[in-house]
Tab-separated table of C-alpha atoms and ligand atoms in Angstrom:
chain	number	residue	atom	x	y	z
A	666	UNK	CA	-112.804	-29.176	89.341
A	667	UNK	CA	-109.956	-29.704	86.890
A	668	UNK	CA	-110.596	-28.042	83.530
A	669	UNK	CA	-109.207	-30.221	80.729
A	670	UNK	CA	-110.628	-28.302	77.773
A	671	UNK	CA	-108.410	-26.929	75.006
A	672	UNK	CA	-109.054	-24.851	71.908
A	673	UNK	CA	-107.220	-26.418	68.975
A	674	UNK	CA	-107.286	-23.908	66.127
A	675	UNK	CA	-110.941	-23.164	66.829
A	676	UNK	CA	-111.960	-26.747	67.562
A	677	UNK	CA	-113.032	-26.953	71.208
A	678	UNK	CA	-111.888	-30.279	72.676
A	679	UNK	CA	-113.108	-31.682	76.002
A	680	UNK	CA	-109.521	-32.705	76.677
A	681	UNK	CA	-106.244	-32.710	74.727
A	682	UNK	CA	-105.941	-36.509	74.341
A	683	UNK	CA	-106.139	-37.763	70.762
A	684	UNK	CA	-105.248	-41.286	69.572
A	685	UNK	CA	-102.702	-40.959	66.776
A	686	UNK	CA	-103.291	-42.007	63.202
A	687	UNK	CA	-102.299	-45.559	62.406
A	688	UNK	CA	-102.626	-46.782	65.980
A	689	UNK	CA	-106.412	-46.595	66.286
A	690	UNK	CA	-107.770	-47.651	62.885
A	691	UNK	CA	-111.166	-45.968	62.529
A	692	UNK	CA	-111.867	-46.482	66.229
A	693	UNK	CA	-114.375	-49.319	65.798
A	694	UNK	CA	-112.375	-52.024	67.594
A	695	UNK	CA	-111.599	-49.642	70.468
A	696	UNK	CA	-115.275	-48.692	70.800
A	697	UNK	CA	-115.864	-52.221	72.129
A	698	UNK	CA	-113.598	-51.404	75.075
A	699	UNK	CA	-114.775	-47.887	76.000
A	700	UNK	CA	-116.994	-44.982	74.984
A	701	UNK	CA	-114.896	-43.080	72.441
A	702	UNK	CA	-116.768	-39.859	73.168
A	703	UNK	CA	-114.497	-39.363	76.201
A	704	UNK	CA	-111.626	-38.596	73.780
A	705	UNK	CA	-110.692	-35.083	72.671
A	706	UNK	CA	-110.887	-36.465	69.130
A	707	UNK	CA	-109.007	-39.118	67.181
A	708	UNK	CA	-106.996	-39.162	63.998
A	709	UNK	CA	-107.943	-41.968	61.651
A	710	UNK	CA	-105.604	-44.075	59.518
A	711	UNK	CA	-103.851	-42.153	56.767
A	712	UNK	CA	-106.116	-42.118	53.726
A	713	UNK	CA	-104.910	-42.151	50.135
A	714	UNK	CA	-106.811	-41.753	46.867
A	715	UNK	CA	-106.705	-45.464	46.036
A	716	UNK	CA	-106.853	-48.506	48.335
A	717	UNK	CA	-103.446	-49.779	49.459
A	718	UNK	CA	-102.442	-53.148	50.834
A	719	UNK	CA	-99.327	-51.720	52.455
A	720	UNK	CA	-95.833	-53.176	52.634
A	721	UNK	CA	-94.962	-56.886	52.661
A	722	UNK	CA	-94.692	-58.689	56.021
A	723	UNK	CA	-93.025	-58.571	58.479
A	724	UNK	CA	-93.730	-54.914	59.070
A	725	UNK	CA	-93.490	-54.665	62.851
A	726	UNK	CA	-90.360	-55.173	64.990
A	727	UNK	CA	-90.197	-54.696	68.740
A	728	UNK	CA	-87.373	-52.602	70.216
A	729	UNK	CA	-86.423	-51.656	73.785
A	730	UNK	CA	-89.158	-49.245	74.954
A	731	UNK	CA	-90.601	-48.973	71.490
A	732	UNK	CA	-91.325	-50.523	68.141
A	733	UNK	CA	-90.530	-50.141	64.465
A	734	UNK	CA	-93.377	-50.125	61.960
A	735	UNK	CA	-93.285	-50.263	58.230
A	736	UNK	CA	-96.988	-50.530	57.446
A	737	UNK	CA	-96.770	-48.626	54.168
A	738	UNK	CA	-100.049	-46.704	54.378
A	739	UNK	CA	-102.416	-49.659	54.221
A	740	UNK	CA	-105.910	-48.194	53.884
A	741	UNK	CA	-109.124	-48.766	51.905
A	742	UNK	CA	-108.900	-45.509	49.911
A	743	UNK	CA	-110.944	-42.331	50.156
A	744	UNK	CA	-114.074	-43.673	48.365
A	745	UNK	CA	-114.505	-46.440	50.924
A	746	UNK	CA	-113.746	-44.114	53.829
A	747	UNK	CA	-116.463	-41.716	52.686
A	748	UNK	CA	-119.079	-44.224	51.564
A	749	UNK	CA	-118.795	-46.858	54.303
A	750	UNK	CA	-116.460	-45.981	57.151
A	751	UNK	CA	-117.528	-42.451	58.046
A	752	UNK	CA	-121.273	-43.322	58.081
A	753	UNK	CA	-120.532	-46.286	60.355
A	754	UNK	CA	-118.315	-44.120	62.584
A	755	UNK	CA	-121.383	-41.968	63.301
A	756	UNK	CA	-122.769	-44.844	65.380
A	757	UNK	CA	-119.852	-44.929	67.839
A	758	UNK	CA	-118.154	-41.510	67.731
A	759	UNK	CA	-120.088	-38.269	68.002
A	760	UNK	CA	-117.401	-35.602	67.837
A	761	UNK	CA	-115.417	-34.046	64.982
A	762	UNK	CA	-112.759	-36.508	63.837
A	763	UNK	CA	-109.320	-35.745	62.402
A	764	UNK	CA	-108.747	-36.965	58.847
A	765	UNK	CA	-105.122	-37.960	58.255
A	766	UNK	CA	-104.393	-37.509	54.544
A	767	UNK	CA	-101.469	-39.288	52.932
A	768	UNK	CA	-100.326	-39.180	49.346
A	769	UNK	CA	-97.817	-39.760	46.598
A	770	UNK	CA	-98.287	-36.570	44.599
A	771	UNK	CA	-99.429	-33.008	45.177
A	772	UNK	CA	-102.589	-33.707	43.186
A	773	UNK	CA	-103.424	-36.706	45.361
A	774	UNK	CA	-102.976	-34.728	48.598
A	775	UNK	CA	-105.238	-31.988	47.233
A	776	UNK	CA	-107.952	-34.329	45.977
A	777	UNK	CA	-108.147	-36.503	49.105
A	778	UNK	CA	-108.074	-33.445	51.390
A	779	UNK	CA	-110.770	-31.706	49.369
A	780	UNK	CA	-113.063	-34.717	49.526
A	781	UNK	CA	-112.602	-35.360	53.233
A	782	UNK	CA	-112.990	-31.646	53.975
A	783	UNK	CA	-116.505	-31.911	52.565
A	784	UNK	CA	-117.561	-34.527	55.137
A	785	UNK	CA	-119.466	-33.065	58.087
A	786	UNK	CA	-117.848	-35.441	60.631
A	787	UNK	CA	-114.355	-34.285	59.687
A	788	UNK	CA	-113.298	-31.450	61.985
A	789	UNK	CA	-109.741	-31.090	60.811
A	790	UNK	CA	-107.348	-32.243	58.101
A	791	UNK	CA	-103.994	-33.636	59.234
A	792	UNK	CA	-101.757	-33.559	56.182
A	793	UNK	CA	-99.271	-36.385	56.550
A	794	UNK	CA	-96.113	-35.384	54.707
A	795	UNK	CA	-93.998	-37.525	56.995
A	796	UNK	CA	-94.585	-41.247	56.371
A	797	UNK	CA	-91.105	-42.838	56.299
A	798	UNK	CA	-92.284	-46.175	54.865
A	799	UNK	CA	-93.016	-45.408	51.219
A	800	UNK	CA	-90.492	-44.708	48.487
A	801	UNK	CA	-92.198	-41.770	46.808
A	802	UNK	CA	-94.516	-39.269	48.446
A	803	UNK	CA	-94.928	-39.258	52.220
A	804	UNK	CA	-91.750	-38.116	53.902
A	805	UNK	CA	-90.163	-36.941	50.652
A	806	UNK	CA	-92.595	-33.983	50.774
A	807	UNK	CA	-91.759	-33.303	54.383
A	808	UNK	CA	-87.972	-33.130	54.251
A	809	UNK	CA	-87.661	-30.165	51.903
A	810	UNK	CA	-89.185	-26.825	52.994
A	811	UNK	CA	-89.971	-25.784	49.410
A	812	UNK	CA	-91.826	-29.065	48.694
A	813	UNK	CA	-93.687	-28.852	51.984
A	814	UNK	CA	-94.686	-25.260	51.267
A	815	UNK	CA	-95.953	-26.178	47.804
A	816	UNK	CA	-98.190	-29.015	48.980
A	817	UNK	CA	-99.451	-27.130	52.045
A	818	UNK	CA	-100.295	-24.077	49.937
A	819	UNK	CA	-102.169	-26.192	47.378
A	820	UNK	CA	-104.159	-28.065	50.053
A	821	UNK	CA	-104.830	-24.824	51.946
A	822	UNK	CA	-106.535	-23.408	48.875
A	823	UNK	CA	-108.643	-26.573	48.508
A	824	UNK	CA	-109.998	-26.943	52.069
A	825	UNK	CA	-112.024	-24.823	54.491
A	826	UNK	CA	-111.481	-26.753	57.728
A	827	UNK	CA	-108.451	-26.320	60.005
A	828	UNK	CA	-105.348	-27.721	58.354
A	829	UNK	CA	-102.578	-29.291	60.445
A	830	UNK	CA	-99.403	-30.637	58.879
A	831	UNK	CA	-97.791	-33.737	60.371
A	832	UNK	CA	-94.023	-33.330	60.367
A	833	UNK	CA	-91.190	-35.815	60.273
A	834	UNK	CA	-88.352	-35.723	62.810
A	835	UNK	CA	-86.019	-37.104	60.119
A	836	UNK	CA	-84.725	-33.654	59.166
A	837	UNK	CA	-81.915	-31.402	60.334
A	838	UNK	CA	-84.189	-28.558	61.401
A	839	UNK	CA	-87.854	-29.310	62.059
A	840	UNK	CA	-88.508	-25.663	62.955
A	841	UNK	CA	-87.669	-24.655	59.406
A	842	UNK	CA	-90.269	-27.137	58.128
A	843	UNK	CA	-92.862	-25.785	60.568
A	844	UNK	CA	-92.182	-22.211	59.466
A	845	UNK	CA	-92.601	-23.233	55.807
A	846	UNK	CA	-96.037	-24.700	56.633
A	847	UNK	CA	-97.064	-21.659	58.663
A	848	UNK	CA	-96.033	-19.419	55.774
A	849	UNK	CA	-98.467	-21.227	53.459
A	850	UNK	CA	-101.446	-20.878	55.775
A	851	UNK	CA	-101.355	-24.067	57.863
A	852	UNK	CA	-103.479	-23.669	60.998
A	853	UNK	CA	-101.112	-25.851	63.003
A	854	UNK	CA	-98.425	-28.502	62.938
A	855	UNK	CA	-98.414	-32.006	64.412
A	856	UNK	CA	-95.151	-33.625	65.469
A	857	UNK	CA	-93.361	-35.938	65.598
A	858	UNK	CA	-93.988	-38.791	63.193
A	859	UNK	CA	-91.662	-41.776	63.653
A	860	UNK	CA	-87.859	-41.806	63.570
A	861	UNK	CA	-86.324	-44.013	60.890
A	862	UNK	CA	-84.668	-47.128	62.290
A	863	UNK	CA	-83.504	-50.667	61.491
A	864	UNK	CA	-83.217	-53.996	63.328
A	865	UNK	CA	-81.599	-57.232	62.209
A	866	UNK	CA	-82.563	-60.837	62.774
A	867	UNK	CA	-79.212	-62.230	63.932
A	868	UNK	CA	-80.013	-65.751	62.750
A	869	UNK	CA	-80.555	-64.673	59.151
A	870	UNK	CA	-78.281	-61.606	59.410
A	871	UNK	CA	-80.907	-59.726	57.464
A	872	UNK	CA	-83.253	-56.867	58.391
A	873	UNK	CA	-86.332	-58.005	60.339
A	874	UNK	CA	-88.627	-55.741	58.346
A	875	UNK	CA	-89.339	-56.723	54.740
A	876	UNK	CA	-89.031	-53.035	53.862
A	877	UNK	CA	-85.601	-52.972	55.599
A	878	UNK	CA	-86.266	-49.763	57.557
A	879	UNK	CA	-89.217	-48.657	59.663
A	880	UNK	CA	-90.376	-45.848	61.907
A	881	UNK	CA	-89.513	-45.930	65.611
A	882	UNK	CA	-92.204	-44.951	68.111
A	883	UNK	CA	-92.976	-45.654	71.771
A	884	UNK	CA	-91.612	-44.320	75.082
A	885	UNK	CA	-88.023	-44.373	73.738
A	886	UNK	CA	-88.768	-41.374	71.514
A	887	UNK	CA	-90.510	-39.137	74.103
A	888	UNK	CA	-87.443	-36.947	74.874
A	889	UNK	CA	-86.818	-36.406	71.147
A	890	UNK	CA	-90.454	-35.424	70.639
A	891	UNK	CA	-90.371	-33.043	73.605
A	892	UNK	CA	-87.252	-31.359	72.277
A	893	UNK	CA	-88.822	-30.856	68.870
A	894	UNK	CA	-92.191	-29.629	70.171
A	895	UNK	CA	-90.308	-27.157	72.374
A	896	UNK	CA	-88.233	-25.907	69.416
A	897	UNK	CA	-91.216	-25.627	67.067
A	898	UNK	CA	-93.355	-23.838	69.655
A	899	UNK	CA	-90.617	-21.206	69.837
A	900	UNK	CA	-90.408	-20.940	66.050
A	901	UNK	CA	-94.074	-20.528	65.038
A	902	UNK	CA	-97.260	-18.805	66.202
A	903	UNK	CA	-99.676	-21.527	65.067
A	904	UNK	CA	-100.673	-24.290	67.535
A	905	UNK	CA	-98.665	-27.475	67.875
A	906	UNK	CA	-100.084	-30.954	68.349
A	907	UNK	CA	-97.441	-32.947	70.205
A	908	UNK	CA	-96.884	-36.682	69.907
A	909	UNK	CA	-94.159	-39.267	70.256
A	910	UNK	CA	-93.844	-41.766	73.087
A	911	UNK	CA	-96.679	-40.398	75.212
A	912	UNK	CA	-98.130	-43.093	77.465
A	913	UNK	CA	-99.131	-41.409	80.760
A	914	UNK	CA	-100.994	-38.340	82.020
A	915	UNK	CA	-97.672	-36.932	83.208
A	916	UNK	CA	-96.288	-37.269	79.655
A	917	UNK	CA	-99.287	-35.271	78.398
A	918	UNK	CA	-98.553	-32.503	80.904
A	919	UNK	CA	-94.862	-32.488	79.948
A	920	UNK	CA	-95.758	-32.266	76.258
A	921	UNK	CA	-98.130	-29.362	76.925
A	922	UNK	CA	-95.546	-27.508	78.999
A	923	UNK	CA	-93.212	-27.846	75.989
A	924	UNK	CA	-95.843	-26.153	73.827
A	925	UNK	CA	-98.447	-28.688	72.703
A	926	UNK	CA	-102.079	-27.560	72.644
A	927	UNK	CA	-103.241	-31.146	72.136
A	928	UNK	CA	-101.388	-34.421	72.549
A	929	UNK	CA	-101.614	-37.520	70.409
A	930	UNK	CA	-101.082	-40.973	71.841
A	931	UNK	CA	-99.783	-43.600	69.418
A	932	UNK	CA	-97.885	-46.785	70.220
A	933	UNK	CA	-99.382	-46.893	73.745
A	934	UNK	CA	-102.733	-47.894	72.166
A	935	UNK	CA	-101.084	-51.003	70.744
A	936	UNK	CA	-99.702	-52.020	74.136
A	937	UNK	CA	-102.897	-51.254	76.048
A	938	UNK	CA	-106.169	-50.551	74.198
A	939	UNK	CA	-107.361	-48.664	77.288
A	940	UNK	CA	-104.342	-46.308	77.278
A	941	UNK	CA	-106.192	-43.129	76.230
A	942	UNK	CA	-109.059	-43.754	78.673
A	943	UNK	CA	-106.562	-44.297	81.500
A	944	UNK	CA	-104.625	-41.135	80.588
A	945	UNK	CA	-107.796	-38.998	80.492
A	946	UNK	CA	-108.974	-40.403	83.815
A	947	UNK	CA	-105.546	-39.892	85.432
A	948	UNK	CA	-105.185	-36.275	84.291
A	949	UNK	CA	-107.279	-34.552	87.020
A	950	UNK	CA	-105.323	-36.231	89.863
A	951	UNK	CA	-101.966	-35.434	88.234
A	952	UNK	CA	-103.056	-31.831	87.651
A	953	UNK	CA	-104.101	-31.597	91.278
A	954	UNK	CA	-100.700	-32.871	92.462
A	955	UNK	CA	-98.961	-30.279	90.274
A	956	UNK	CA	-101.257	-27.373	91.207
A	957	UNK	CA	-102.793	-27.080	87.735
A	958	UNK	CA	-106.460	-26.053	87.590
A	959	UNK	CA	-106.819	-25.331	83.910
A	960	UNK	CA	-104.808	-27.480	81.496
A	961	UNK	CA	-104.805	-24.836	78.759
A	962	UNK	CA	-102.938	-22.462	81.120
A	963	UNK	CA	-99.782	-24.580	80.959
A	964	UNK	CA	-99.351	-24.674	77.153
A	965	UNK	CA	-95.774	-23.620	76.440
A	966	UNK	CA	-95.183	-22.932	80.140
A	967	UNK	CA	-91.641	-24.336	79.989
A	968	UNK	CA	-90.476	-21.907	77.321
B	2272	SIN	C1	-97.367	-46.320	57.686
B	2272	SIN	O1	-98.502	-46.610	57.289
B	2272	SIN	O2	-96.347	-46.792	57.166
B	2272	SIN	C2	-97.172	-45.393	58.845
B	2272	SIN	C3	-97.710	-44.063	58.561
B	2272	SIN	C4	-96.794	-42.946	58.924
B	2272	SIN	O3	-95.768	-43.157	59.583
B	2272	SIN	O4	-97.089	-41.814	58.572
């Protein structure tokens, strides 16, 4: 029988498939379609200290084989997540969840991480220093190795649970960013967040998105993500969570061969709410076709 289990920095997952932050909310809507306990885990919407309404509309634009988003970290804030959302999540998800932490200052990252780290349902912190849709904070921390190191070091000292850092592809050398995070005690890195892009409305001759630019995700970015996961796996010893354009079981296998221990699925959830269930169910047959008995054996196999 195919063995799908993986060990992600000490967190044993039944399989490597994890819905990506921002594409799965807090899971509640998806729990009406399938039992979320079949997932490896899921990463909930990036949480900030204070509630945020996000960017003005429109904030989604379709592209060939992908989409641009400029959501702007809409979320109810950490108080609401802890007091209302996490207790409710206990009724439909019974595994450790990944808390995606976003922020606008080092102090905010530390405070939100510290508070979520104290919640028993949270199995891992995913420090999002890669949001391309806000002017300050977000990606500005993740494009300079010294800034990334400073925030990762400060959060590392504030939390006990495994700490992953979500990296932006909008840099010259993502491996350098990963090494900076590893040097400050990160337990792993997650990549890639979205690639910055722009589309115009030809009738108005203006950008479609109110925020002008947005982050590109979807199948179009898979080869970029694979290249970066491959490069980062070579550059660091800590585990890599791969993401970017994954929509099939074969994509998951490709991502793992490039070095991913677990694989996040993002935009595919917006196209098909059953995407992660389908991928998990398809994995054993695909493994069989490719002569893979134990999924964890193939991690980094292409390097
Ligand atoms: C957003 O809320 O704008 C997307 C989050 C991200 O890309 O990190």
